[in-house]
mmCIF file of C-alpha atoms in Angstrom:
data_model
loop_
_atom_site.group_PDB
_atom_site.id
_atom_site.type_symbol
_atom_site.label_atom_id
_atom_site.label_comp_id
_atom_site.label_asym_id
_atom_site.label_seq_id
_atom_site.Cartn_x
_atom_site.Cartn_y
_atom_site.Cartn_z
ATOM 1 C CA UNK K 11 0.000 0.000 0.000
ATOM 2 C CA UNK K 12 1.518 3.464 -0.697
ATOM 3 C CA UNK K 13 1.234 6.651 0.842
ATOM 4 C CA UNK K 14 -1.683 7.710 -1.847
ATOM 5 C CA UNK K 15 -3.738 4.941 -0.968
ATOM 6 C CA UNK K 16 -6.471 4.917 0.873
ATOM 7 C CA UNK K 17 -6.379 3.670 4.692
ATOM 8 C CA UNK K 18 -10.105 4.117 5.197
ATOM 9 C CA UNK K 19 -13.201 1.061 4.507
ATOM 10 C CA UNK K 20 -14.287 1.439 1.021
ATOM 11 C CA UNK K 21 -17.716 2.701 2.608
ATOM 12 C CA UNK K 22 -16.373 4.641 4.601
ATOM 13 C CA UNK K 23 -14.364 6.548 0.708
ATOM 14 C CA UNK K 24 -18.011 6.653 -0.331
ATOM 15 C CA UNK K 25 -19.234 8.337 2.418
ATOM 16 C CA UNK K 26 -16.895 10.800 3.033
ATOM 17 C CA UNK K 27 -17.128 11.629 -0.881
ATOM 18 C CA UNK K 28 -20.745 11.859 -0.372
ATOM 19 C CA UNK K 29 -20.359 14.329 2.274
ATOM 20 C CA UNK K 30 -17.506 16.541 0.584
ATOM 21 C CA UNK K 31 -20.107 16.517 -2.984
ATOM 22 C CA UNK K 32 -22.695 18.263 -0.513
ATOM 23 C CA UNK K 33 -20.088 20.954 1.194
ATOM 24 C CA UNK K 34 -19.524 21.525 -2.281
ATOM 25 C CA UNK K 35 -22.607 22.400 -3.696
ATOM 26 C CA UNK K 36 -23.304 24.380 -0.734
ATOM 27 C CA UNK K 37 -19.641 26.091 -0.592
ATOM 28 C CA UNK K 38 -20.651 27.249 -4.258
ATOM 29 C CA UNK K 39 -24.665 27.943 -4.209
ATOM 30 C CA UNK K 40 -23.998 29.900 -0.973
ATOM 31 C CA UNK K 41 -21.338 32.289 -1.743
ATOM 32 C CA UNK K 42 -22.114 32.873 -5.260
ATOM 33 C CA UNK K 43 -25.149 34.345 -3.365
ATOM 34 C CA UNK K 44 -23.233 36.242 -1.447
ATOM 35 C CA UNK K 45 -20.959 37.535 -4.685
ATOM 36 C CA UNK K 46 -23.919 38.037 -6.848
ATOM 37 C CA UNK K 47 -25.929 39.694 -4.499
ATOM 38 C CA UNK K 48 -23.104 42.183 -3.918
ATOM 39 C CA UNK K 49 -22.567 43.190 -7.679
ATOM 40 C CA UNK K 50 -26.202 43.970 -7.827
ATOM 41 C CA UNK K 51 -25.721 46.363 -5.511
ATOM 42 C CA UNK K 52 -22.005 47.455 -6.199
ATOM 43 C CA UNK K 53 -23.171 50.699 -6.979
ATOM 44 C CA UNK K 54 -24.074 51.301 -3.009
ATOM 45 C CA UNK K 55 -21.357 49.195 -2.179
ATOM 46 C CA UNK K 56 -19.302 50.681 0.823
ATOM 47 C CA UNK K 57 -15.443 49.937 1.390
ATOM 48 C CA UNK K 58 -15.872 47.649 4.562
ATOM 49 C CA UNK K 59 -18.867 45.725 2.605
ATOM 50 C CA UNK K 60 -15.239 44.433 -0.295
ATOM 51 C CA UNK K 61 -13.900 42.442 2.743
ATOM 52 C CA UNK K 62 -16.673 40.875 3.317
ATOM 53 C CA UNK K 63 -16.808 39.960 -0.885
ATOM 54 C CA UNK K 64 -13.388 39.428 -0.977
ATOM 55 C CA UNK K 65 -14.109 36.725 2.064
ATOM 56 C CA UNK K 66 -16.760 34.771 -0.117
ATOM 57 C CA UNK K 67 -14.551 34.637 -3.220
ATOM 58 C CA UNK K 68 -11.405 32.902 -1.379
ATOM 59 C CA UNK K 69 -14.429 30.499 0.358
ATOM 60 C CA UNK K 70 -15.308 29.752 -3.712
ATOM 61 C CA UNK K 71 -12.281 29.649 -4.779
ATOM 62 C CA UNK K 72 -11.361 26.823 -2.282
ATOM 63 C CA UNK K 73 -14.621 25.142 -3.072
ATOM 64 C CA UNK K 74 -14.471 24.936 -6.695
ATOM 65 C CA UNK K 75 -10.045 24.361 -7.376
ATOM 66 C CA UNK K 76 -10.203 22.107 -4.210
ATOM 67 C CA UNK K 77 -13.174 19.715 -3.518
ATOM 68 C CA UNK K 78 -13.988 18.018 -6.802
ATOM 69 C CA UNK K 79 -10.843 16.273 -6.554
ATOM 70 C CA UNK K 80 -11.262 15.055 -2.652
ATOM 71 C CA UNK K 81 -14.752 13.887 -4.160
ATOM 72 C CA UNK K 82 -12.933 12.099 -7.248
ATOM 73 C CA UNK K 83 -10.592 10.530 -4.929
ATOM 74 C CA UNK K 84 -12.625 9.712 -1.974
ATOM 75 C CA UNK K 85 -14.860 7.229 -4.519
ATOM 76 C CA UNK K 86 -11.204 5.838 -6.286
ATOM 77 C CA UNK K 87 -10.193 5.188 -2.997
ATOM 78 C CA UNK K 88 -6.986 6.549 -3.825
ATOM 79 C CA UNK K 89 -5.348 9.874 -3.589
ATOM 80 C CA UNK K 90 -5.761 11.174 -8.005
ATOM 81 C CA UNK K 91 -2.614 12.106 -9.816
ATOM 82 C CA UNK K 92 0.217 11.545 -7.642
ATOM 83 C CA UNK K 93 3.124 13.922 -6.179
ATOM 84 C CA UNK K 94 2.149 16.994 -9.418
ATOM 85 C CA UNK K 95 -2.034 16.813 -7.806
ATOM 86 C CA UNK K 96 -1.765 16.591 -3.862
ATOM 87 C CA UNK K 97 1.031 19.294 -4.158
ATOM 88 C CA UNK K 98 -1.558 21.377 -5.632
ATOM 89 C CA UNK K 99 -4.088 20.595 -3.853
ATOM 90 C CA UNK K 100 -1.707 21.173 -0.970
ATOM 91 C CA UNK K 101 -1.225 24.846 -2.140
ATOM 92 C CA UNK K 102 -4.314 25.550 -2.807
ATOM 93 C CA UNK K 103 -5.533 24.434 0.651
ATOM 94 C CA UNK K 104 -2.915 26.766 2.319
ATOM 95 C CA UNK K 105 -3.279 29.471 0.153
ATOM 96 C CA UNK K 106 -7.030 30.209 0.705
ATOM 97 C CA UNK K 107 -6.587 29.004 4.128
ATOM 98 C CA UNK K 108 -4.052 31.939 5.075
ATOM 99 C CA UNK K 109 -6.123 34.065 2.795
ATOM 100 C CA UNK K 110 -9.045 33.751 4.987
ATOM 101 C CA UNK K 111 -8.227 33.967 8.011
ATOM 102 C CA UNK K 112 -5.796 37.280 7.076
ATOM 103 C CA UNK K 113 -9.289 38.650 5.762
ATOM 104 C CA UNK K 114 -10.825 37.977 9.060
ATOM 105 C CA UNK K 115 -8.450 39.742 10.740
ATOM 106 C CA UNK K 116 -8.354 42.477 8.575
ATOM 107 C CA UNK K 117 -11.982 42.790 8.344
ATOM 108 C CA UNK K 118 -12.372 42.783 12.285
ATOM 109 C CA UNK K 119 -9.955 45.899 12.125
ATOM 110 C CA UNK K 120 -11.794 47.814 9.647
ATOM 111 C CA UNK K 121 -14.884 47.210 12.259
ATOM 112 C CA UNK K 122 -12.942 48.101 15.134
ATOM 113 C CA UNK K 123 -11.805 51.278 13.227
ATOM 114 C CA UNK K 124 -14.903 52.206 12.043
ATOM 115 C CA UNK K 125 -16.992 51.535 15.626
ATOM 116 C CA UNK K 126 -14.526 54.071 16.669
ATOM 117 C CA UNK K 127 -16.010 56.914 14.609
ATOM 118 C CA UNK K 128 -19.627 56.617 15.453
ATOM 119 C CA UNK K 129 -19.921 60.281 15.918
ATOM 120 C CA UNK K 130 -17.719 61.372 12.907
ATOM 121 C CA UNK K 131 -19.216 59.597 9.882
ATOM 122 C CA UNK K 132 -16.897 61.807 7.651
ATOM 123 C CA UNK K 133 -13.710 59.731 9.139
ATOM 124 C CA UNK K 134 -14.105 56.653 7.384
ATOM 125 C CA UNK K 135 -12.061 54.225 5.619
ATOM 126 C CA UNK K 136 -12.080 54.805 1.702
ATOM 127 C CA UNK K 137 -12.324 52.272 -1.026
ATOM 128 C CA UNK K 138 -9.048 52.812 -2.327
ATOM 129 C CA UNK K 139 -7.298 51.921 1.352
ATOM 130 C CA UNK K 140 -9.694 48.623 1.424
ATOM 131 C CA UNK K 141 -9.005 47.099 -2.113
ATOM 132 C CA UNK K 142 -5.443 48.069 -1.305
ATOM 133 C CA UNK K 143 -5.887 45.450 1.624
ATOM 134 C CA UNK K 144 -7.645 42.953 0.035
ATOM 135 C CA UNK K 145 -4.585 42.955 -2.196
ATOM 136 C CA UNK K 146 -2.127 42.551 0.465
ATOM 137 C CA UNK K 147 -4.340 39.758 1.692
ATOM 138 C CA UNK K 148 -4.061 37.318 -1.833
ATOM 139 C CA UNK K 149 -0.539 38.734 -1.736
ATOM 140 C CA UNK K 150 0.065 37.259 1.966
ATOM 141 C CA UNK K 151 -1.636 34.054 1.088
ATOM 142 C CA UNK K 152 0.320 33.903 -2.160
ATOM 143 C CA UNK K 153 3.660 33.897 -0.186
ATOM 144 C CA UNK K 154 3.037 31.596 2.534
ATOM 145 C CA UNK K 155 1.758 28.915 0.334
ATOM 146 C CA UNK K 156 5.186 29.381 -1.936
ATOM 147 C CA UNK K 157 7.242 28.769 1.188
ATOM 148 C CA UNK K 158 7.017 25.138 0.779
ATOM 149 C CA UNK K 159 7.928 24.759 -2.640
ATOM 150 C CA UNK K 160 10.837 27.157 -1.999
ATOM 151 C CA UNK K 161 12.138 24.718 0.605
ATOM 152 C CA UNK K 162 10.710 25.968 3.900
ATOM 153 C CA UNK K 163 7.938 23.525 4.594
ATOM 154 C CA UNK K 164 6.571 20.621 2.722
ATOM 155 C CA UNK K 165 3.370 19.837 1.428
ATOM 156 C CA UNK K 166 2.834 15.999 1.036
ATOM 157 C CA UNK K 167 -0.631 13.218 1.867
ATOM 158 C CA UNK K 168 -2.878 13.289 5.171
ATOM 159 C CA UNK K 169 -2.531 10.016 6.871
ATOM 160 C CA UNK K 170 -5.638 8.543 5.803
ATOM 161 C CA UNK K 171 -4.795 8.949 2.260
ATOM 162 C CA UNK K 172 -7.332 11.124 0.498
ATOM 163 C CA UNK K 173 -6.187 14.706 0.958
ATOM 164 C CA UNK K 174 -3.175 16.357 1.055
ATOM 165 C CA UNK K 175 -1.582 19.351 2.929
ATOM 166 C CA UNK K 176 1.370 20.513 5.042
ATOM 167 C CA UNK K 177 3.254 17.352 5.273
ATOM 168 C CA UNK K 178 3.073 17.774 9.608
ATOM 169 C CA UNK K 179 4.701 14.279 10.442
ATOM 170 C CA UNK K 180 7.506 15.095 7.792
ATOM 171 C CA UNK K 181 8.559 18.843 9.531
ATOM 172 C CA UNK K 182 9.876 17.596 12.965
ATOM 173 C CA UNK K 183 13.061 18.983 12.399
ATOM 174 C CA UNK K 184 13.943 20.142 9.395
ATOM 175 C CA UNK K 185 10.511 22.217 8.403
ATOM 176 C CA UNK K 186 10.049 23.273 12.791
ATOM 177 C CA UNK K 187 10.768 26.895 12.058
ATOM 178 C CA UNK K 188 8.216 27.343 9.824
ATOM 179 C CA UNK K 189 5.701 25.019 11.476
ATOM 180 C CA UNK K 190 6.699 27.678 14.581
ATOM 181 C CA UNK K 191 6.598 30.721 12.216
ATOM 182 C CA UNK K 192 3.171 29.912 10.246
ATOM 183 C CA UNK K 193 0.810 29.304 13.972
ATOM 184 C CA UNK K 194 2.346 32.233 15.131
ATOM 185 C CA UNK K 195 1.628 34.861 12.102
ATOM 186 C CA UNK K 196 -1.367 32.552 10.905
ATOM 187 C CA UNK K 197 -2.967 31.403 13.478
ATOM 188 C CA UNK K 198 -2.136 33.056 17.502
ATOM 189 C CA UNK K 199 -1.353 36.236 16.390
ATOM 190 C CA UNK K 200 -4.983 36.689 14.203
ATOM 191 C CA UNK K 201 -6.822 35.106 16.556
ATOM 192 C CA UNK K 202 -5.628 37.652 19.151
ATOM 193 C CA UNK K 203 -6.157 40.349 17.388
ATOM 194 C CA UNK K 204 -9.302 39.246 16.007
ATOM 195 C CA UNK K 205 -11.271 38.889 19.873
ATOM 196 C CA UNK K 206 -9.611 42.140 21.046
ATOM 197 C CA UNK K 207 -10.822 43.759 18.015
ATOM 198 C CA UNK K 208 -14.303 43.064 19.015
ATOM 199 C CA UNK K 209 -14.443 42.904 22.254
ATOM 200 C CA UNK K 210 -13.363 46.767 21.715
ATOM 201 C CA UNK K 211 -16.038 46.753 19.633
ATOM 202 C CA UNK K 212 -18.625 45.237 22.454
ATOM 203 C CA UNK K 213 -16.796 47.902 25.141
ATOM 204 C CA UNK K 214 -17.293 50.714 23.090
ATOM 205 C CA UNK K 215 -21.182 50.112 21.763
ATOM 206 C CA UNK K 216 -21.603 49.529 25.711
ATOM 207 C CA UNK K 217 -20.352 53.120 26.682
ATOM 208 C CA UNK K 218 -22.124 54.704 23.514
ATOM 209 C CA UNK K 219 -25.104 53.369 24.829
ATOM 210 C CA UNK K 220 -24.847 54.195 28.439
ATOM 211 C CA UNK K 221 -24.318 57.479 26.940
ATOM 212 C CA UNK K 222 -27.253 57.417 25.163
ATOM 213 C CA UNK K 223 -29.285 56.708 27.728
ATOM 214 C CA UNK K 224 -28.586 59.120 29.720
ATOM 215 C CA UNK K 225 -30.087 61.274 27.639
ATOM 216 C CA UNK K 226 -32.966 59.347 26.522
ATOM 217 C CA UNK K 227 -34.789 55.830 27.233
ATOM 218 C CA UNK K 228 -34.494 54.488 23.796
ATOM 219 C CA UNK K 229 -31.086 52.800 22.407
ATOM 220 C CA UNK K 230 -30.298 55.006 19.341
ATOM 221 C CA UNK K 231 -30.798 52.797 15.912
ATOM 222 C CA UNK K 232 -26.656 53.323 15.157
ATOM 223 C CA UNK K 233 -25.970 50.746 18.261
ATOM 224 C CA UNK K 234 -28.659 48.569 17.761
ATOM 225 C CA UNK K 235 -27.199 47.881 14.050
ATOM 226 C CA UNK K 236 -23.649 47.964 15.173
ATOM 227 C CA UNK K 237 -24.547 45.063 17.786
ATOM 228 C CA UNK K 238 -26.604 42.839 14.673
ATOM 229 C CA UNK K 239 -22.989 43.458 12.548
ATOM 230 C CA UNK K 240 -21.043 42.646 15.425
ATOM 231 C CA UNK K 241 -22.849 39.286 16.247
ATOM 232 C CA UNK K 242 -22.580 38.437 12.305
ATOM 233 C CA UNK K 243 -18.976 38.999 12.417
ATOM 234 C CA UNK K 244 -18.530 37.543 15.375
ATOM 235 C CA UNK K 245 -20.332 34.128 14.100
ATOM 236 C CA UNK K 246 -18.346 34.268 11.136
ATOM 237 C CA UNK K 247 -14.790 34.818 12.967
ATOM 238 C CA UNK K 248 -16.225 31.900 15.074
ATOM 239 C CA UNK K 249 -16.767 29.784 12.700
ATOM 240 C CA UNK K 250 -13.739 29.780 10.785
ATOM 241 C CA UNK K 251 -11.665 29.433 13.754
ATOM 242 C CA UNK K 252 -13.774 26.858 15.515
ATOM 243 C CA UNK K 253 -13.647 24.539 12.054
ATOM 244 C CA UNK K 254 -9.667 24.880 12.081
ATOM 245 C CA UNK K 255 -9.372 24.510 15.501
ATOM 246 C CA UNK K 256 -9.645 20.429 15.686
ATOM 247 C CA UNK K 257 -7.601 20.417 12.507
ATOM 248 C CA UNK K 258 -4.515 22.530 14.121
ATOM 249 C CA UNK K 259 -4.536 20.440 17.227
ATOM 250 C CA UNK K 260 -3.986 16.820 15.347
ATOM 251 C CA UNK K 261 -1.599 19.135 13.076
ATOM 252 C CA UNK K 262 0.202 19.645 16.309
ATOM 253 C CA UNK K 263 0.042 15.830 17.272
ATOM 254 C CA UNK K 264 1.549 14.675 14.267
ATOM 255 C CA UNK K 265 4.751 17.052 15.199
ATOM 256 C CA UNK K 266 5.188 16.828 18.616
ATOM 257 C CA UNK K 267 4.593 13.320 18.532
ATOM 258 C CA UNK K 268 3.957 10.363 16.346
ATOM 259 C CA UNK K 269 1.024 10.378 13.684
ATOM 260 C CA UNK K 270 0.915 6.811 13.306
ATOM 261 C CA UNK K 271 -0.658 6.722 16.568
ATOM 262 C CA UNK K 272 -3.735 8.351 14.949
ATOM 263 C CA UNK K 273 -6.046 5.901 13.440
ATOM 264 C CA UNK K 274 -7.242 7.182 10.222
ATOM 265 C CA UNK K 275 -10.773 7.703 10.637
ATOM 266 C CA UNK K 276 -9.787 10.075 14.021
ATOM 267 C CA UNK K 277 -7.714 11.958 11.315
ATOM 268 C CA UNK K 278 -10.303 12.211 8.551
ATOM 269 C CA UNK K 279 -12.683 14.025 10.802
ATOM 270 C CA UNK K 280 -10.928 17.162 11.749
ATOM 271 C CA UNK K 281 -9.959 17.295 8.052
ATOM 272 C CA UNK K 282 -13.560 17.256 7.143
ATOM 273 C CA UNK K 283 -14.838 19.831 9.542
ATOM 274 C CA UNK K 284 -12.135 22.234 8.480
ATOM 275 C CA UNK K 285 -13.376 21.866 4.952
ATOM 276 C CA UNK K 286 -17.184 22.873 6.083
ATOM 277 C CA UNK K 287 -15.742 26.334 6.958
ATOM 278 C CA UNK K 288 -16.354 27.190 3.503
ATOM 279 C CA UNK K 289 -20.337 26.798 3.746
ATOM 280 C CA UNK K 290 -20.880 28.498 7.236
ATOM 281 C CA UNK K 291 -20.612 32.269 5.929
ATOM 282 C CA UNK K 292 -23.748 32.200 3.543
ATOM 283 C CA UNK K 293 -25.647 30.242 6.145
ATOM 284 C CA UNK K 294 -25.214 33.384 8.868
ATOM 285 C CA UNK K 295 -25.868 35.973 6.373
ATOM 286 C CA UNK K 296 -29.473 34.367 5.473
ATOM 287 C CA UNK K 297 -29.993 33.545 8.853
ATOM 288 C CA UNK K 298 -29.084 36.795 10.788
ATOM 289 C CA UNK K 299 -29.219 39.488 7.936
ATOM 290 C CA UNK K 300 -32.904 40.624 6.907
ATOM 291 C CA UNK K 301 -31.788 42.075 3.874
ATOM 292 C CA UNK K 302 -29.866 39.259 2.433
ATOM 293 C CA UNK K 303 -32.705 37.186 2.983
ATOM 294 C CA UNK K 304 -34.592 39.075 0.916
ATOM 295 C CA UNK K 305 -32.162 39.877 -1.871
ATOM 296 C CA UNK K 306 -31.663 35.963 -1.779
ATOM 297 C CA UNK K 307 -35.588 35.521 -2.468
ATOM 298 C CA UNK K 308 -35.479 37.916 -4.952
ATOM 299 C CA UNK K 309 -33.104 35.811 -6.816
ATOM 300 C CA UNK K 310 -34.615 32.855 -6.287
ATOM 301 C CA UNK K 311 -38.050 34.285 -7.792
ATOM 302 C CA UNK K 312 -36.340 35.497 -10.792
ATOM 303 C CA UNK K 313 -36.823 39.485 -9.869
ATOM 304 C CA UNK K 314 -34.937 41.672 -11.972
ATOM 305 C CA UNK K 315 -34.532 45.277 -10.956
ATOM 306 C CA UNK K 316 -37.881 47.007 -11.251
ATOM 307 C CA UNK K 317 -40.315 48.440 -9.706
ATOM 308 C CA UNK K 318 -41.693 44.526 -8.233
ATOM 309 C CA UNK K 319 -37.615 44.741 -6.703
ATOM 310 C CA UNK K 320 -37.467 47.484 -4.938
ATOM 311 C CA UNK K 321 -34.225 48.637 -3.129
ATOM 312 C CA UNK K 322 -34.074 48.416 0.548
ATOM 313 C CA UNK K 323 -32.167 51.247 2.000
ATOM 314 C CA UNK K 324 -33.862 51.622 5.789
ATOM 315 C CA UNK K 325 -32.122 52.383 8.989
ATOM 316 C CA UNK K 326 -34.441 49.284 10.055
ATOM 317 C CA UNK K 327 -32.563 47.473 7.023
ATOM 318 C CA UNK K 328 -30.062 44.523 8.753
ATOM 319 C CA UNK K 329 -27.613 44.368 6.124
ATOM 320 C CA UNK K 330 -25.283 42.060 5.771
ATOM 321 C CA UNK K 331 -22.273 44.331 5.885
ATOM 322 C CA UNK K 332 -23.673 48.008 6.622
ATOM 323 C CA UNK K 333 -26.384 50.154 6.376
ATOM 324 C CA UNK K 334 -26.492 53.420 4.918
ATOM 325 C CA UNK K 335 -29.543 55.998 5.343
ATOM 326 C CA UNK K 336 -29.913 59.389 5.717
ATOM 327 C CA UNK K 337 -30.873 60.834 9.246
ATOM 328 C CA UNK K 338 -31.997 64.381 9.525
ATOM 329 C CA UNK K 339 -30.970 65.777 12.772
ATOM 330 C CA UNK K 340 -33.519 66.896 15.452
ATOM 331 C CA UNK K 341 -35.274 69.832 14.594
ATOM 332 C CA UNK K 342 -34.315 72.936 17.583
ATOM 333 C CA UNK K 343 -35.829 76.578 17.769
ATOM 334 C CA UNK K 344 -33.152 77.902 16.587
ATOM 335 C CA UNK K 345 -32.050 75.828 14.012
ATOM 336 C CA UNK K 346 -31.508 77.576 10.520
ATOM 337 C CA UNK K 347 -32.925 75.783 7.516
ATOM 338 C CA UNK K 348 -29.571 74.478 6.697
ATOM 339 C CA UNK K 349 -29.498 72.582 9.746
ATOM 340 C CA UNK K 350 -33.049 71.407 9.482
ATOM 341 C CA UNK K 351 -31.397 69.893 5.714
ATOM 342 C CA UNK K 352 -28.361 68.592 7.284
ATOM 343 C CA UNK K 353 -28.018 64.945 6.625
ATOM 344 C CA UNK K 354 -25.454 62.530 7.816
ATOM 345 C CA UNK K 355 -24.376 59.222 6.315
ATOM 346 C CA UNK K 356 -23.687 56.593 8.342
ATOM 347 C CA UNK K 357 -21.450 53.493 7.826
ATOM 348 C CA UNK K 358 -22.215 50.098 9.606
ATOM 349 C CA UNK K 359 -18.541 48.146 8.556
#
């Protein structure tokens, strides 16, 4: 038996093909919703709402390069094409991997930075700054997943024979810096900076609303939509981390000790939960975002833009990304009728 065979019951190749052919078709359905739904709307389309884009096309991109081959495989019962395939597959795994997670933490910056600036709406981020980041984050990806074919790392088959990706086992000594170096700057330090980011965020919509209140009973709509986002992103950050999270500890296993003493179906399931991260993101955005939901049914119904589709632009609206409306200030004796016309747009990133 060689290293690209499979170590797993031939139902049990079936199965787990099964189940990869379904996160799939969701991966794809789901954020092609997401990416579709966006362009309809690019012209409204605010800086922090690109991350959030940018998010669903590496989650595609992994989805449609990666996971008809584990499907091809898993029913061959052998790993497809050899060394030139699962060092591909390898790549591509690490590459939108890194890519995501980077966008996570970038994205729960922008939030941060933007939560910041509740009562200056003219201090925002532009869309130049944020497609500049999005950029760095393919770029970061792009360089990380080269370090192993450079030398620094090795990409090479899971134990249980139908996947491939860092070669853990094989980096004990040899590959240990970067196995040290990629947790650190892929993994710890995003994840830190990721749950301070919003649990700033959480501090700081507490204080604006104790503010509030002070002056009035009702919670002002800007928090109210700030906490919706924040739960979303929250979810999302969540959910990426929580499906890697399994996958990073056997990762760690295999180094620290020896992977052989893994069986193989213990090793195929963090493997296959990582892989679900992909499908999560749509699934909060229907469930959580009013809008989206109803952009989605549009869709689904076959609504063009016309007057049957109109656009939803409320402060009620619970976007997935932001909301933008136009708030007149309250009304005073002395206001002049410029004032009475002032009108303030406000930014949910």
């Amino acid at each position: 038996m060689d290293m690209y065979t499979s170590s797993l019951s031939p139902a049990l190749d079936i199965g787990t093909g099964c189940y990869l052919l379904v996160l799939t078709v969701l991966s794809i359905v789901g954020n092609l919703l997401v990416i579709i739904t966006a362009v309809k709307r690019s012209s409204r389309m605010k800086p922090p709402e690109l991350l959030c884009v940018n998010l669903a096309v590496t989650d595609l991109g992994a989805a449609v390069t990666m996971y008809p081959l584990a499907v091809a495989s898993a029913w061959s019962h052998r790993w497809l094409g050899g060394d030139i395939t699962c060092i591909y597959y390898g790549l591509a795994g690490f590459f939108f991997g890194v890519a995501s997670i980077m966008n996570l933490t970038v994205l729960a910056i922008v939030r941060f930075t933007v939560s910041l600036n509740l009562q200056a709406p003219n201090e925002k981020i532009s869309m130049r700054t944020v497609k500049m980041l999005c950029l760095w984050i393919w770029f970061y990806g792009l360089v990380w997943s080269l370090f192993p074919l450079l030398g620094w790392g090795k990409y090479g088959p899971e134990p249980f024979g139908l996947s491939c990706s860092l070669a853990w086992g094989n980096m004990k000594t040899e590959g240990f810096s970067f196995v040290i170096s990629m947790l650190s700057f892929n993994l710890i330090i995003p994840t830190a900076i990721i749950i301070g980011c919003y649990f700033g965020i959480a501090i700081n919509l507490y204080f604006t609303q104790k503010r509030s209140l002070k002056n009035s009973k009702q919670v002002p709509n800007i928090v109210k939509l700030h906490r919706r986002l924040l739960i979303i992103a929250v979810l999302v950050s969540l959910g990426f981390i929580g499906c890697w999270a399994p996958y990073g500890m056997v990762s760690l296993w295999s180094i620290l000790q020896d992977s052989s003493t893994i069986p193989p179906e213990i090793s195929l399931l963090p493997c296959m939960f990582a892989k679900s991260s992909t499908a999560y993101n749509p699934m909060i955005y229907y469930i959580f975002s009013q809008n989206f939901k109803k952009e989605v049914k549009q869709l689904r119904l076959g609504c063009q833009r016309s007057n049957s589709c109109p656009v939803t632009n409320s402060i009620t609206d619970n976007s997935i990304y932001m909301v933008s409306n136009t708030i007149k200030p309250k009304i005073e004796a002395r206001s002049s009728l410029l004032e009475i016309m002032k009108s303030e747009t406000v930014y949910l990133g």
